[in-house]
Every structure is written in structure tokens, then in C-alpha cells.
Amino acid sequence: MAKAAKRGEALCPNCREPSPADAVICPACKLTFTQAQRESRQQASAYATEAPKADGKATTVGCIGLVAVVLLLATCIGGDKKDKDAPAATAGAAASPEAAKADAIATYKAVIVATASCDAASSAMSNVMQSGDVVQAYRAADRAEEACLGTGSKIRAIDVPDNLSKEHRTAIEDALEACDTGYVMKWAGARKLKAIIDGDNRPSDLAELQDTTDQMQRAQLLCVGGLVSVATALGATEKDLGIDTKK
């Protein structure tokens, strides 16, 4: 059974074991944390340290703050470099290499556009959560739930480019399926968090939110890793994809 994180620690999103919040590699399962995961762990640790100790609903928000920050800050599609643990795309000859590269870049950017409102609302919710204002936190969670509701449909509406090899088409299809799953989980997480803020704060509710967060993180890593892997295999650079390598 995973241990609880102590002051200055955060849980690994893979094995749920605690380690120093500024760690780069999990000492338990050896997972190399992505930049987004490192930032999330550090912010979660900081919030857990500063969480209010008062009784009542304010304490409820403090108790769930760690999970909420992980849920809402862990991953946004457009912000990270390629995940090194993501499955690599299989190289394959396309009819037109330049057209195939352009199509892979366009697919990645289409996902960014489709998920932007959900990511923005979720990020705003995490900021409000740290304020300890229960009413504003509830409203922010409600906005995030609404913003993320149709994201899966937008992702499913993205066409897989025809101008790709069979291997790359399959890789993009798998990545888009993971994106769909990840954002359905993000919507479910916002919905569950809203219920918890409103009083459903039993251990089983917190465990359900944590499980949803874990599923979302895994799906989004496969989503981002798959799309970026195909694009870079076809010659796209991080600049082409709009990825900030300085983060």
C-alpha cells in the first residue's frame, strides 16, 4: 500500500509512492517525470504545506487540494516536450513526405485547439482551489466541467490524415483515442471535484477522484507522446509543433 506524502514530498503518478517534490526520477518505480509532472508535484507539495488547518468546508478544500492540483495541472496538450516513455511511431514511407509531415503537424495542432477551452478552465480551477474560497472553487469546478464536456466529441471529429503510411495512421488513431479518453477523464474529474467541494468528501470519493486523475495522466501521456512521435518521425521539429523547449 502506498504511503502518504510528507511535507516536501509528492506522490508518483505511476506507482503512488512518495518522493521529494523536486525529484526528477521516482526512486521506487524509476519513472522519469515529465516537465508538467515535476511542476505539478512541486505545486501540489507547496499547496499541501500551505493548506489551511481550519475545520469545516475549508478543511475539505485543503484535504482535496493535492489531488485537485494533480488533476488540473498534470498535463495540458500543448505545453510539454515529447514524453520519452511514449511509444515511438513506426517509420513508414508516405506518398509525399512533406505533405505527410504537414498533416501530422496539423493533426497535433487540431488537438491543441480542440482541448484549449478545457485546459484553460481546468488551469483556472486549480488556481482558485489554492485560494481556499469554497464558493469560487465550486464555481470554477462547474465551469471546468462545462468546458470539458464536449472536448471528447471535438477530438473524435478530427480526421486522421490520408497522406500517411499505414503505420503512422494507426499511431495517430491510437493517440487520438488516448486523447479522447484523457479528456473524458478530465471532465469526470472536474465533475467529481465539484461534488466533493459540495460535501461528498468520503474517503471513497477522494479515492475515486485520485483514480480518475491517474487514468487521465496516463491517457494524456499516450495522447501527446503518440502525436508528437509521429510528427517528429516525419521530420517535424518542436518549433514546428509550437512546443516551448524552455519550460
mmCIF file with all atom_site columns, C-alpha atoms in Angstrom, residues 71-80 111-127 143-144 147-149 151 154-155 179 182-183 186-187 216 220 223-224:
data_model
loop_
_atom_site.group_PDB
_atom_site.id
_atom_site.type_symbol
_atom_site.label_atom_id
_atom_site.label_alt_id
_atom_site.label_comp_id
_atom_site.label_asym_id
_atom_site.label_entity_id
_atom_site.label_seq_id
_atom_site.pdbx_PDB_ins_code
_atom_site.Cartn_x
_atom_site.Cartn_y
_atom_site.Cartn_z
_atom_site.occupancy
_atom_site.B_iso_or_equiv
_atom_site.pdbx_formal_charge
_atom_site.auth_seq_id
_atom_site.auth_comp_id
_atom_site.auth_asym_id
_atom_site.auth_atom_id
_atom_site.pdbx_PDB_model_num
ATOM 1  C CA . LEU A 1 71  ? -5.780  16.554 -11.729 1.00 0.00 ? 71  LEU A CA 1
ATOM 2  C CA . LEU A 1 72  ? -5.801  20.004 -13.191 1.00 0.00 ? 72  LEU A CA 1
ATOM 3  C CA . LEU A 1 73  ? -2.149  20.837 -13.692 1.00 0.00 ? 73  LEU A CA 1
ATOM 4  C CA . ALA A 1 74  ? -0.627  17.495 -14.589 1.00 0.00 ? 74  ALA A CA 1
ATOM 5  C CA . THR A 1 75  ? -0.948  17.760 -18.345 1.00 0.00 ? 75  THR A CA 1
ATOM 6  C CA . CYS A 1 76  ? -2.102  20.189 -20.975 1.00 0.00 ? 76  CYS A CA 1
ATOM 7  C CA . ILE A 1 77  ? -1.652  19.081 -24.557 1.00 0.00 ? 77  ILE A CA 1
ATOM 8  C CA . GLY A 1 78  ? 0.408   21.936 -25.927 1.00 0.00 ? 78  GLY A CA 1
ATOM 9  C CA . GLY A 1 79  ? 2.905   22.629 -23.165 1.00 0.00 ? 79  GLY A CA 1
ATOM 10 C CA . ASP A 1 80  ? 5.354   19.770 -22.921 1.00 0.00 ? 80  ASP A CA 1
ATOM 11 C CA . VAL A 1 111 ? -5.934  18.612 -30.879 1.00 0.00 ? 111 VAL A CA 1
ATOM 12 C CA . ILE A 1 112 ? -4.467  21.666 -29.140 1.00 0.00 ? 112 ILE A CA 1
ATOM 13 C CA . VAL A 1 113 ? -7.341  23.788 -30.459 1.00 0.00 ? 113 VAL A CA 1
ATOM 14 C CA . ALA A 1 114 ? -9.931  21.161 -29.501 1.00 0.00 ? 114 ALA A CA 1
ATOM 15 C CA . THR A 1 115 ? -8.655  20.911 -25.921 1.00 0.00 ? 115 THR A CA 1
ATOM 16 C CA . ALA A 1 116 ? -7.800  24.574 -25.295 1.00 0.00 ? 116 ALA A CA 1
ATOM 17 C CA . SER A 1 117 ? -11.001 25.617 -23.519 1.00 0.00 ? 117 SER A CA 1
ATOM 18 C CA . CYS A 1 118 ? -10.975 22.550 -21.249 1.00 0.00 ? 118 CYS A CA 1
ATOM 19 C CA . ASP A 1 119 ? -7.316  23.071 -20.358 1.00 0.00 ? 119 ASP A CA 1
ATOM 20 C CA . ALA A 1 120 ? -7.832  26.791 -19.694 1.00 0.00 ? 120 ALA A CA 1
ATOM 21 C CA . ALA A 1 121 ? -10.847 26.191 -17.444 1.00 0.00 ? 121 ALA A CA 1
ATOM 22 C CA . SER A 1 122 ? -9.057  23.389 -15.599 1.00 0.00 ? 122 SER A CA 1
ATOM 23 C CA . SER A 1 123 ? -5.971  25.512 -15.029 1.00 0.00 ? 123 SER A CA 1
ATOM 24 C CA . ALA A 1 124 ? -8.129  28.367 -13.736 1.00 0.00 ? 124 ALA A CA 1
ATOM 25 C CA . MET A 1 125 ? -9.878  25.945 -11.386 1.00 0.00 ? 125 MET A CA 1
ATOM 26 C CA . SER A 1 126 ? -6.587  24.775 -9.897  1.00 0.00 ? 126 SER A CA 1
ATOM 27 C CA . ASN A 1 127 ? -5.625  28.392 -9.182  1.00 0.00 ? 127 ASN A CA 1
ATOM 28 C CA . ARG A 1 143 ? -17.019 25.959 -15.375 1.00 0.00 ? 143 ARG A CA 1
ATOM 29 C CA . ALA A 1 144 ? -14.337 23.326 -15.927 1.00 0.00 ? 144 ALA A CA 1
ATOM 30 C CA . ALA A 1 147 ? -15.784 23.438 -20.714 1.00 0.00 ? 147 ALA A CA 1
ATOM 31 C CA . CYS A 1 148 ? -14.529 19.838 -20.805 1.00 0.00 ? 148 CYS A CA 1
ATOM 32 C CA . LEU A 1 149 ? -17.910 18.259 -21.547 1.00 0.00 ? 149 LEU A CA 1
ATOM 33 C CA . THR A 1 151 ? -13.911 18.047 -25.693 1.00 0.00 ? 151 THR A CA 1
ATOM 34 C CA . LYS A 1 154 ? -14.202 17.609 -30.741 1.00 0.00 ? 154 LYS A CA 1
ATOM 35 C CA . ILE A 1 155 ? -11.297 15.180 -30.648 1.00 0.00 ? 155 ILE A CA 1
ATOM 36 C CA . CYS A 1 179 ? -6.704  11.952 -26.149 1.00 0.00 ? 179 CYS A CA 1
ATOM 37 C CA . GLY A 1 182 ? -7.899  11.586 -21.261 1.00 0.00 ? 182 GLY A CA 1
ATOM 38 C CA . TYR A 1 183 ? -10.328 14.444 -21.709 1.00 0.00 ? 183 TYR A CA 1
ATOM 39 C CA . LYS A 1 186 ? -10.662 15.326 -17.140 1.00 0.00 ? 186 LYS A CA 1
ATOM 40 C CA . TRP A 1 187 ? -14.368 16.134 -17.427 1.00 0.00 ? 187 TRP A CA 1
ATOM 41 C CA . MET A 1 216 ? -6.247  10.974 -17.164 1.00 0.00 ? 216 MET A CA 1
ATOM 42 C CA . GLN A 1 220 ? -2.696  12.219 -21.912 1.00 0.00 ? 220 GLN A CA 1
ATOM 43 C CA . CYS A 1 223 ? -2.002  11.185 -26.452 1.00 0.00 ? 223 CYS A CA 1
ATOM 44 C CA . VAL A 1 224 ? 0.803   13.730 -26.542 1.00 0.00 ? 224 VAL A CA 1
#
